[in-house]
CSV table of C-alpha atoms in Angstrom, one decimal:
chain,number,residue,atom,x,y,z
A,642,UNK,CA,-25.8,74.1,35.0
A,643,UNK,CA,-23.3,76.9,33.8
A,644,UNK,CA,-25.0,80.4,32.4
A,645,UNK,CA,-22.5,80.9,29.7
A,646,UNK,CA,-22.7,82.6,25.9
A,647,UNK,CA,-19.8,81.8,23.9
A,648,UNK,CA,-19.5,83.8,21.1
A,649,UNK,CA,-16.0,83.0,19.0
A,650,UNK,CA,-12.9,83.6,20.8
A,651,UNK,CA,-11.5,84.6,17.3
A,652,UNK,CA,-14.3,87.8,17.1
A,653,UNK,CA,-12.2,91.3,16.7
A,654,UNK,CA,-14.2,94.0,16.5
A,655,UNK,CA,-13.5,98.0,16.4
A,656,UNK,CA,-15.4,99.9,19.0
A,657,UNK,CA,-15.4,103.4,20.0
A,658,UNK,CA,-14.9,104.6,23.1
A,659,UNK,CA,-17.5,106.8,23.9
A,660,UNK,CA,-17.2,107.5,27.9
A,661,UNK,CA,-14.5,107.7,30.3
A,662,UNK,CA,-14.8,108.6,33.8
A,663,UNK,CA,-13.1,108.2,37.4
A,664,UNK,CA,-15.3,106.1,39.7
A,665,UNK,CA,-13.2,105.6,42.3
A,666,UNK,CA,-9.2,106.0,43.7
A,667,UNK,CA,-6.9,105.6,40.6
A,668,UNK,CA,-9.7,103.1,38.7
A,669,UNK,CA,-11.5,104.4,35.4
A,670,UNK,CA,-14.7,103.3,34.0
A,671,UNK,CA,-14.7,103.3,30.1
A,672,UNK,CA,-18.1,102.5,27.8
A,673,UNK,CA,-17.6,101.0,24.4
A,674,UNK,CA,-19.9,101.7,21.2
A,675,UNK,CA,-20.1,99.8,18.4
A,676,UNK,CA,-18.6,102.8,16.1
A,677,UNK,CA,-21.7,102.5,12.9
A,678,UNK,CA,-24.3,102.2,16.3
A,679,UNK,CA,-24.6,98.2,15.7
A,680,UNK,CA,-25.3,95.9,18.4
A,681,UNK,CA,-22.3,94.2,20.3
A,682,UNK,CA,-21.5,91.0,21.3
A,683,UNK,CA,-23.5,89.2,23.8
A,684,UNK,CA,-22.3,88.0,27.0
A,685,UNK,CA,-23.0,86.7,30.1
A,686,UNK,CA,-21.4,87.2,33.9
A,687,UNK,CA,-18.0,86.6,34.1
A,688,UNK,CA,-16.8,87.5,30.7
A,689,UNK,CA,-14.1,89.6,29.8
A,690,UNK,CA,-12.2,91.1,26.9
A,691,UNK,CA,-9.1,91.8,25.7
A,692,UNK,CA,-8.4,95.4,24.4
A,693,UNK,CA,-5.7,96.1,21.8
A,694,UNK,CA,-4.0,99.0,22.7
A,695,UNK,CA,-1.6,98.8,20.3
A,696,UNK,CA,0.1,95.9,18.5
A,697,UNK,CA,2.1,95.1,21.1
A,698,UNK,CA,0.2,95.6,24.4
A,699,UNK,CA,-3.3,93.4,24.6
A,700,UNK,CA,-4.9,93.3,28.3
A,701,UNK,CA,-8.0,91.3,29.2
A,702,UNK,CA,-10.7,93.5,31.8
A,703,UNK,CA,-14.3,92.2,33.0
A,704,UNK,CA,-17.0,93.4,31.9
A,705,UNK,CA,-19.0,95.1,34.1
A,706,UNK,CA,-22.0,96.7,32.7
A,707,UNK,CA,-25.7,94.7,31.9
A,708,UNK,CA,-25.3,91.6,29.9
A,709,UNK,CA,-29.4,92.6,28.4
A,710,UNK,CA,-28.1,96.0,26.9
A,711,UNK,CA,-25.9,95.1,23.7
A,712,UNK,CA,-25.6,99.2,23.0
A,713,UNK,CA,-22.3,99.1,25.1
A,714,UNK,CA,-19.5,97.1,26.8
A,715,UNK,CA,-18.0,98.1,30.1
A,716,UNK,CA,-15.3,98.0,31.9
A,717,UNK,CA,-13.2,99.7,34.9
A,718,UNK,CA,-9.4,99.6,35.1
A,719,UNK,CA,-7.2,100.2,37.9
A,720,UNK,CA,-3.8,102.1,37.4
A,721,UNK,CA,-1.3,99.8,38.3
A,722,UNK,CA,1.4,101.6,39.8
A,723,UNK,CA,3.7,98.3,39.1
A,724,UNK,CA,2.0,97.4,36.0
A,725,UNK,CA,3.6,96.9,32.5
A,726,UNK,CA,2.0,100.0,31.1
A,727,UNK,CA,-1.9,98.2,29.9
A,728,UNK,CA,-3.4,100.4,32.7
A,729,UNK,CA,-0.9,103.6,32.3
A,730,UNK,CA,-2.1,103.8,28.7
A,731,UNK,CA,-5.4,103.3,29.5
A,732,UNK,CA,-5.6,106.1,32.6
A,733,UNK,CA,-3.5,108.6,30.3
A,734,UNK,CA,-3.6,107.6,26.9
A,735,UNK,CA,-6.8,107.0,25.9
A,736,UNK,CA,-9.6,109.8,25.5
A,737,UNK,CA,-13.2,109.5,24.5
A,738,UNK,CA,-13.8,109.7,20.6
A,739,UNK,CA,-10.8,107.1,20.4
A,740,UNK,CA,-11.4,103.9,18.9
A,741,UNK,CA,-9.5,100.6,19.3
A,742,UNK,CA,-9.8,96.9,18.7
A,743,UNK,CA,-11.3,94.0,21.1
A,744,UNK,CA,-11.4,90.5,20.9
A,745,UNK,CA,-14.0,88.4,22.9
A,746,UNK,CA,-15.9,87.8,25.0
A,747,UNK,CA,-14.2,84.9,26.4
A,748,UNK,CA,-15.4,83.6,29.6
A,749,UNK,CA,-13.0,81.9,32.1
A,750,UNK,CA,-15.2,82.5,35.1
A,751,UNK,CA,-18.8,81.7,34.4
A,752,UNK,CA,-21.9,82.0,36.8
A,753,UNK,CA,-23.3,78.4,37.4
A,754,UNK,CA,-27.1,78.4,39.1
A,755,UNK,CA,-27.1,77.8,42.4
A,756,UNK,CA,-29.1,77.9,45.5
A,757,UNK,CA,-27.2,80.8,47.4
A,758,UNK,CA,-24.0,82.7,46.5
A,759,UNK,CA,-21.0,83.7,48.3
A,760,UNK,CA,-18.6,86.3,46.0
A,761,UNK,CA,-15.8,87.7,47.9
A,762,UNK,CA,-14.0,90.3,46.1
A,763,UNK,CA,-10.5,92.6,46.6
A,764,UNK,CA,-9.9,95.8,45.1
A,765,UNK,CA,-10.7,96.2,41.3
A,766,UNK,CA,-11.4,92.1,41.6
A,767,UNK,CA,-15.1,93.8,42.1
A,768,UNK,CA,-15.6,93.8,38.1
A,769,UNK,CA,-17.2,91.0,37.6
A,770,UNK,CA,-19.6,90.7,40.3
A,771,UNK,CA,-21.3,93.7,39.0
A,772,UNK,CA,-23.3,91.3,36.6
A,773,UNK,CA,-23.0,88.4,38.7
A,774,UNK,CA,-24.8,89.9,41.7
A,775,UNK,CA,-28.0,91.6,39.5
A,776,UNK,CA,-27.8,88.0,38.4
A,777,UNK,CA,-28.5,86.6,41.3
A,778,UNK,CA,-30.8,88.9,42.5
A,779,UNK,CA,-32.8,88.4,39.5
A,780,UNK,CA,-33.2,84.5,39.9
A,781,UNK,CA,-34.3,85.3,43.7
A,782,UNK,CA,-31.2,83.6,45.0
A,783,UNK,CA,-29.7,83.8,48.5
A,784,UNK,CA,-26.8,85.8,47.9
A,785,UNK,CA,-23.7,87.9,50.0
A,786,UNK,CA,-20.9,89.7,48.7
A,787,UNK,CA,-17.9,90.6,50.9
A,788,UNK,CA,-15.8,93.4,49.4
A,789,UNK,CA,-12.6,94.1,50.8
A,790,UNK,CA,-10.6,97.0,49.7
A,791,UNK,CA,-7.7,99.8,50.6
A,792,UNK,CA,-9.8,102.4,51.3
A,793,UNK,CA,-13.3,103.4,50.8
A,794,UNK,CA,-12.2,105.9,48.4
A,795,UNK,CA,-10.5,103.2,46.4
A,796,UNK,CA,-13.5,101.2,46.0
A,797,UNK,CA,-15.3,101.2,42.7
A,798,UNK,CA,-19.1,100.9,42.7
A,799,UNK,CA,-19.0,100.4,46.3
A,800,UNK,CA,-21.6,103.1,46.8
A,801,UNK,CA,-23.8,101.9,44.4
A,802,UNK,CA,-23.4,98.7,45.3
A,803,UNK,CA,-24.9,99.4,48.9
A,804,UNK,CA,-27.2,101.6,47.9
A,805,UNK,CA,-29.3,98.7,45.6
A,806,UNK,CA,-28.8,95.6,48.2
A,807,UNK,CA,-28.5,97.1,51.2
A,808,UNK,CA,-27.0,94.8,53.6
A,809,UNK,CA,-26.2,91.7,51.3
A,810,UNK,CA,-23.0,93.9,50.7
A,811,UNK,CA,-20.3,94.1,53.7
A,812,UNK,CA,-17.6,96.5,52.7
A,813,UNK,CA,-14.3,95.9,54.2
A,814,UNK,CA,-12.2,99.0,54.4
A,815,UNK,CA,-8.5,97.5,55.1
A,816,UNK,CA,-7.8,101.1,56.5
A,817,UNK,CA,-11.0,101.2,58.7
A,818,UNK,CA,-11.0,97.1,59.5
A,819,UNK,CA,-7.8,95.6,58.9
A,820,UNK,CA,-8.1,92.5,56.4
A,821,UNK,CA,-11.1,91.1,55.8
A,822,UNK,CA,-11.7,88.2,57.1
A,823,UNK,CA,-12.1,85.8,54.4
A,824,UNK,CA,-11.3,82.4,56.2
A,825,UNK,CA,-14.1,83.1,59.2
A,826,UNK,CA,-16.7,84.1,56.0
A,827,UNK,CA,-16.2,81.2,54.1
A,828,UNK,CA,-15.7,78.8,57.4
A,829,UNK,CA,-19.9,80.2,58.2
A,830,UNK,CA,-21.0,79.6,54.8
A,831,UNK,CA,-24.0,76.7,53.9
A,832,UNK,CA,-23.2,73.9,52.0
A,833,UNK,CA,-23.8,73.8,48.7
A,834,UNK,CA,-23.1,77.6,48.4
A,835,UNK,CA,-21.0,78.9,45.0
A,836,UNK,CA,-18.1,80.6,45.9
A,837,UNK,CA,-16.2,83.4,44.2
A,838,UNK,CA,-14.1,85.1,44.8
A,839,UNK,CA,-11.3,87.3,42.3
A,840,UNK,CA,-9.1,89.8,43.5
A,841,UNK,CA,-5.4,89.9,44.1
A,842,UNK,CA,-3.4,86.5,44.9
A,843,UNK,CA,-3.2,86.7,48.6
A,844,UNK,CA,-6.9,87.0,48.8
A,845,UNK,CA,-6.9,84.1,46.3
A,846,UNK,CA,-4.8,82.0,48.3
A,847,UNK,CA,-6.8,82.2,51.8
A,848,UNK,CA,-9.8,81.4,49.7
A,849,UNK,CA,-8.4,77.9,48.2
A,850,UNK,CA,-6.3,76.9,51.6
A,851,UNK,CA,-10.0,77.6,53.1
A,852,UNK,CA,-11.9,76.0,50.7
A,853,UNK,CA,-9.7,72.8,50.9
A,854,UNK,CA,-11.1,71.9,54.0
A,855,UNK,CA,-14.5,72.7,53.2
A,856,UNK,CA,-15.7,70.2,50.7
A,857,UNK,CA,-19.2,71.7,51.1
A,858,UNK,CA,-18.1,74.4,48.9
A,859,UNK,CA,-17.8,74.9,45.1
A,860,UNK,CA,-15.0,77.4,45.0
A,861,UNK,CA,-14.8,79.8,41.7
A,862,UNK,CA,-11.4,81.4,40.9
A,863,UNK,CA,-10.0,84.5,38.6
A,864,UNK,CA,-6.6,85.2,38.8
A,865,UNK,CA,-4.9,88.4,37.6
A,866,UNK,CA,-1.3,87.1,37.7
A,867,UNK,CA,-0.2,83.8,37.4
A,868,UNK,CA,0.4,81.2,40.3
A,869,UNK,CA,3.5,80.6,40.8
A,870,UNK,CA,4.8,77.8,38.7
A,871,UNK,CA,7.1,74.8,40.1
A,872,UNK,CA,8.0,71.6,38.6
A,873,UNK,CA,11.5,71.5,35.9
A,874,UNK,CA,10.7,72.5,32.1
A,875,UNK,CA,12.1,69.9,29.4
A,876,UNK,CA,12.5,69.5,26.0
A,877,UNK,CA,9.6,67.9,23.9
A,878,UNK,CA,8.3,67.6,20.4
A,879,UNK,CA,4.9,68.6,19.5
A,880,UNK,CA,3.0,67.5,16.4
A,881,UNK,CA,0.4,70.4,15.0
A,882,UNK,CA,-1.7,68.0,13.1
A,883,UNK,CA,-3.8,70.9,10.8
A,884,UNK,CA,-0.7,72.6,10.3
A,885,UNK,CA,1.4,68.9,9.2
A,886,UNK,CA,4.5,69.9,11.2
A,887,UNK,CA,6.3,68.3,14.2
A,888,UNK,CA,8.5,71.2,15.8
A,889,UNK,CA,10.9,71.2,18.9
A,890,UNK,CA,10.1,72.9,22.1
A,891,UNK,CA,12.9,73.7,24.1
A,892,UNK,CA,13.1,73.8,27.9
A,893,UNK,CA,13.4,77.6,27.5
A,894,UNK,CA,10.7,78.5,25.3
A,895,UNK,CA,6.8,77.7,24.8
A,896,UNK,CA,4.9,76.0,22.5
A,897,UNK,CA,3.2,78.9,21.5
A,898,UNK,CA,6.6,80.8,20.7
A,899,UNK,CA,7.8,77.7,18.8
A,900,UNK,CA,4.8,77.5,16.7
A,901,UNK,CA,4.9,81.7,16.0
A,902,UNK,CA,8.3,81.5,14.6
A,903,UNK,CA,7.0,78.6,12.5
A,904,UNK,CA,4.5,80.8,10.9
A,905,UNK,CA,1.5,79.2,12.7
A,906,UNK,CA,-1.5,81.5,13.6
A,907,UNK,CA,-2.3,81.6,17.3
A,908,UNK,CA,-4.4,83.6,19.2
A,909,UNK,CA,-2.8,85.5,22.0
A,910,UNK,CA,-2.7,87.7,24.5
A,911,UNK,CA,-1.2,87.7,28.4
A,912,UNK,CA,1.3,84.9,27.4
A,913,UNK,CA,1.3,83.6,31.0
A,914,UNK,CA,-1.8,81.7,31.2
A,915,UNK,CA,-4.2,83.8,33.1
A,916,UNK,CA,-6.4,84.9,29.8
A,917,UNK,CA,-7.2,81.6,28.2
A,918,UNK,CA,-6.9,83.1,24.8
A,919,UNK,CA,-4.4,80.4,23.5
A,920,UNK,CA,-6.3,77.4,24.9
A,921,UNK,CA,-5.6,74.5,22.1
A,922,UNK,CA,-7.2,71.0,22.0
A,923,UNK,CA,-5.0,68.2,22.4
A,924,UNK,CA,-5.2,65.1,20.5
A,925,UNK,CA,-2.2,63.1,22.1
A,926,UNK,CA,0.4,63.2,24.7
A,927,UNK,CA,0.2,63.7,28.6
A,928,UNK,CA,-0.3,67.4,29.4
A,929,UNK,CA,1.5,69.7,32.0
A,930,UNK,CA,-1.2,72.1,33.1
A,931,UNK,CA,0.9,74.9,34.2
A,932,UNK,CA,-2.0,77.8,33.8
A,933,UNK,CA,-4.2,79.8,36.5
A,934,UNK,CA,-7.6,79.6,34.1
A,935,UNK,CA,-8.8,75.7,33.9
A,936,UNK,CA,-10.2,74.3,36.8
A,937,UNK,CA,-8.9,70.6,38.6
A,938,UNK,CA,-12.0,69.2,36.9
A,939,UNK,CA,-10.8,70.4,33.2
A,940,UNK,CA,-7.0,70.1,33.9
A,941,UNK,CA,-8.2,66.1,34.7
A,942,UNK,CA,-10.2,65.6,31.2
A,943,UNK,CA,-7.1,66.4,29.6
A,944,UNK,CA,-9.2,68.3,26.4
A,945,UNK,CA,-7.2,71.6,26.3
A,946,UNK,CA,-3.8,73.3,27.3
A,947,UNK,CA,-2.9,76.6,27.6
A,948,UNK,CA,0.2,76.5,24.7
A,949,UNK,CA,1.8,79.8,26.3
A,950,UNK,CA,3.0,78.1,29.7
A,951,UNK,CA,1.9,74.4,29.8
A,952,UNK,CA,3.8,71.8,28.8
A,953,UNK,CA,4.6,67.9,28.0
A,954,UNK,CA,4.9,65.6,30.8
A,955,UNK,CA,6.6,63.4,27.8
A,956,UNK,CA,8.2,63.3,24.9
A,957,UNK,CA,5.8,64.7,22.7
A,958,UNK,CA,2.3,66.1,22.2
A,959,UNK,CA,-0.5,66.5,19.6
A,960,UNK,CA,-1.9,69.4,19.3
A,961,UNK,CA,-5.0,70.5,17.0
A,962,UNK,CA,-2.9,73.5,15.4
């Protein structure tokens, strides 16, 4: 059973931002108000939102506050020294008092119930087992979190972390300990444990070559970049069947750039399927899942694409646009 709210993915909401702070090596911790003092959406572990920094740069962050206190959202960003400027502007750009738009929450990565817990996470992939953990601590669950990073110093809520579980928390220092070692973790794990693990793609990568021979596991994924794609793009046609037009996607463009300069309204945000913001119900056609947010199970149903990088496998699709 999935633990999931899903308030509308088209919500956008003004909030003010009414705390920042430095919690850690080059990461930032920012609290949201509603700006009037209303409630905010709910949400539940796993969620995150975008933030609309200005028109033309939207990032999504986890939240990582308590999903029972609707006076706030949370989040911590790291400065991404070979970023494309979300987490510059955030670090030296944006100052308490300062308000800005979000849309969300959307949840890509939601905690199912389980017996016992695994969550490995690297660096500022930490954000959104802040919730999960309290989560399963609260439902008296058998839980472990292994939480690799640079440096101590680097490590957001690493202390604090510690400090309320005590030794369910192994901090992995790659200065102090190397890498961590995620393979030999997940290889001593019981079956039927949840797994998840976020972080940067190497991480990401040991965990799924791992987890493919461990069938024992139910492996949980959040990317912040993109897998690498592979496969040859073609041209196809897509119908939009609300909209009543049948446009041409060519091999060098998407389906959600095709259906923009059309004048058709779709939500967006990374534009290389990592956020899920543009995910689109298909009525027709074979599918080319070519995202890093649905899972093998969803990619198999066939429901949904991801209309910034997926594609047709034939000549054309349907799509409920």
């Amino acid at each position: 059973m999935t633990v999931n709210i899903l308030p509308s993915a088209d919500l956008d909401l003004e909030v003010l931002l009414a705390h920042k702070e430095t919690i850690a090596e080059g990461v930032v911790r920012l609290v949201f108000r509603h700006p009037t003092g209303d409630q905010l959406p709910p949400w539940a572990p796993g969620a995150h939102v975008d933030l609309l920094l200005r028109p033309d740069l939207v990032r999504q962050y986890s939240l990582c506050g308590d999903p029972g206190d609707r006076s706030v959202l949370e989040v911590a960003v790291l400065r991404e020294q070979a970023g494309r400027g979300g987490s510059a502007f955030v670090h030296d750009t944006l100052l308490p008092g300062d308000r800005l738009r979000i849309r969300g929450p959307r949840n890509n990565f939601p905690f199912v119930r389980a017996e016992r817990y695994l969550f490995v996470a690297g660096g500022i992939g930490i954000t959104p087992f802040l919730s999960m953990v309290a989560a399963a601590e609260a439902a008296g669950a058998d839980w472990r979190l292994l939480y690799g990073g640079r440096s101590r110093s680097s490590m957001a809520f690493a202390a604090h972390l510690r400090q309320a579980y005590g030794d369910r928390v192994l901090l992995w220092p790659r200065d102090e300990a190397g890498h961590p070692d995620v393979a030999g973790t997940l290889a001593a794990a019981d079956g039927g444990t949840a797994v998840y693990c976020c972080g940067p793609e190497p991480l990401l990568a040991v965990a799924e070559e791992a987890c493919a021979g461990l069938p024992h596991l139910q492996l949980h994924l959040e990317r912040f970049s993109p897998k690498e794609i592979t496969g040859v793009a073609a041209g196809f046609d897509v119908e939009l069947a609300r909209s009543g037009l049948t446009l041409t996607v060519p091999a060098d463009r998407s389906i959600l750039e095709v259906a923009e300069d059309a004048g058709v309204p779709v939500l967006s945000s990374c534009r290389e399927g990592t956020c899920g913001t543009c995910e689109t119900p298909v009525l027709g056609g074979v599918r080319d899942h070519r995202d890093s947010v649905l899972t093998g199970e969803e990619k198999a149903a066939n429901e949904t694409m991801m209309i910034c990088v997926s594609r047709s496998c034939g000549r054309k699709l349907v799509l409920d646009l």
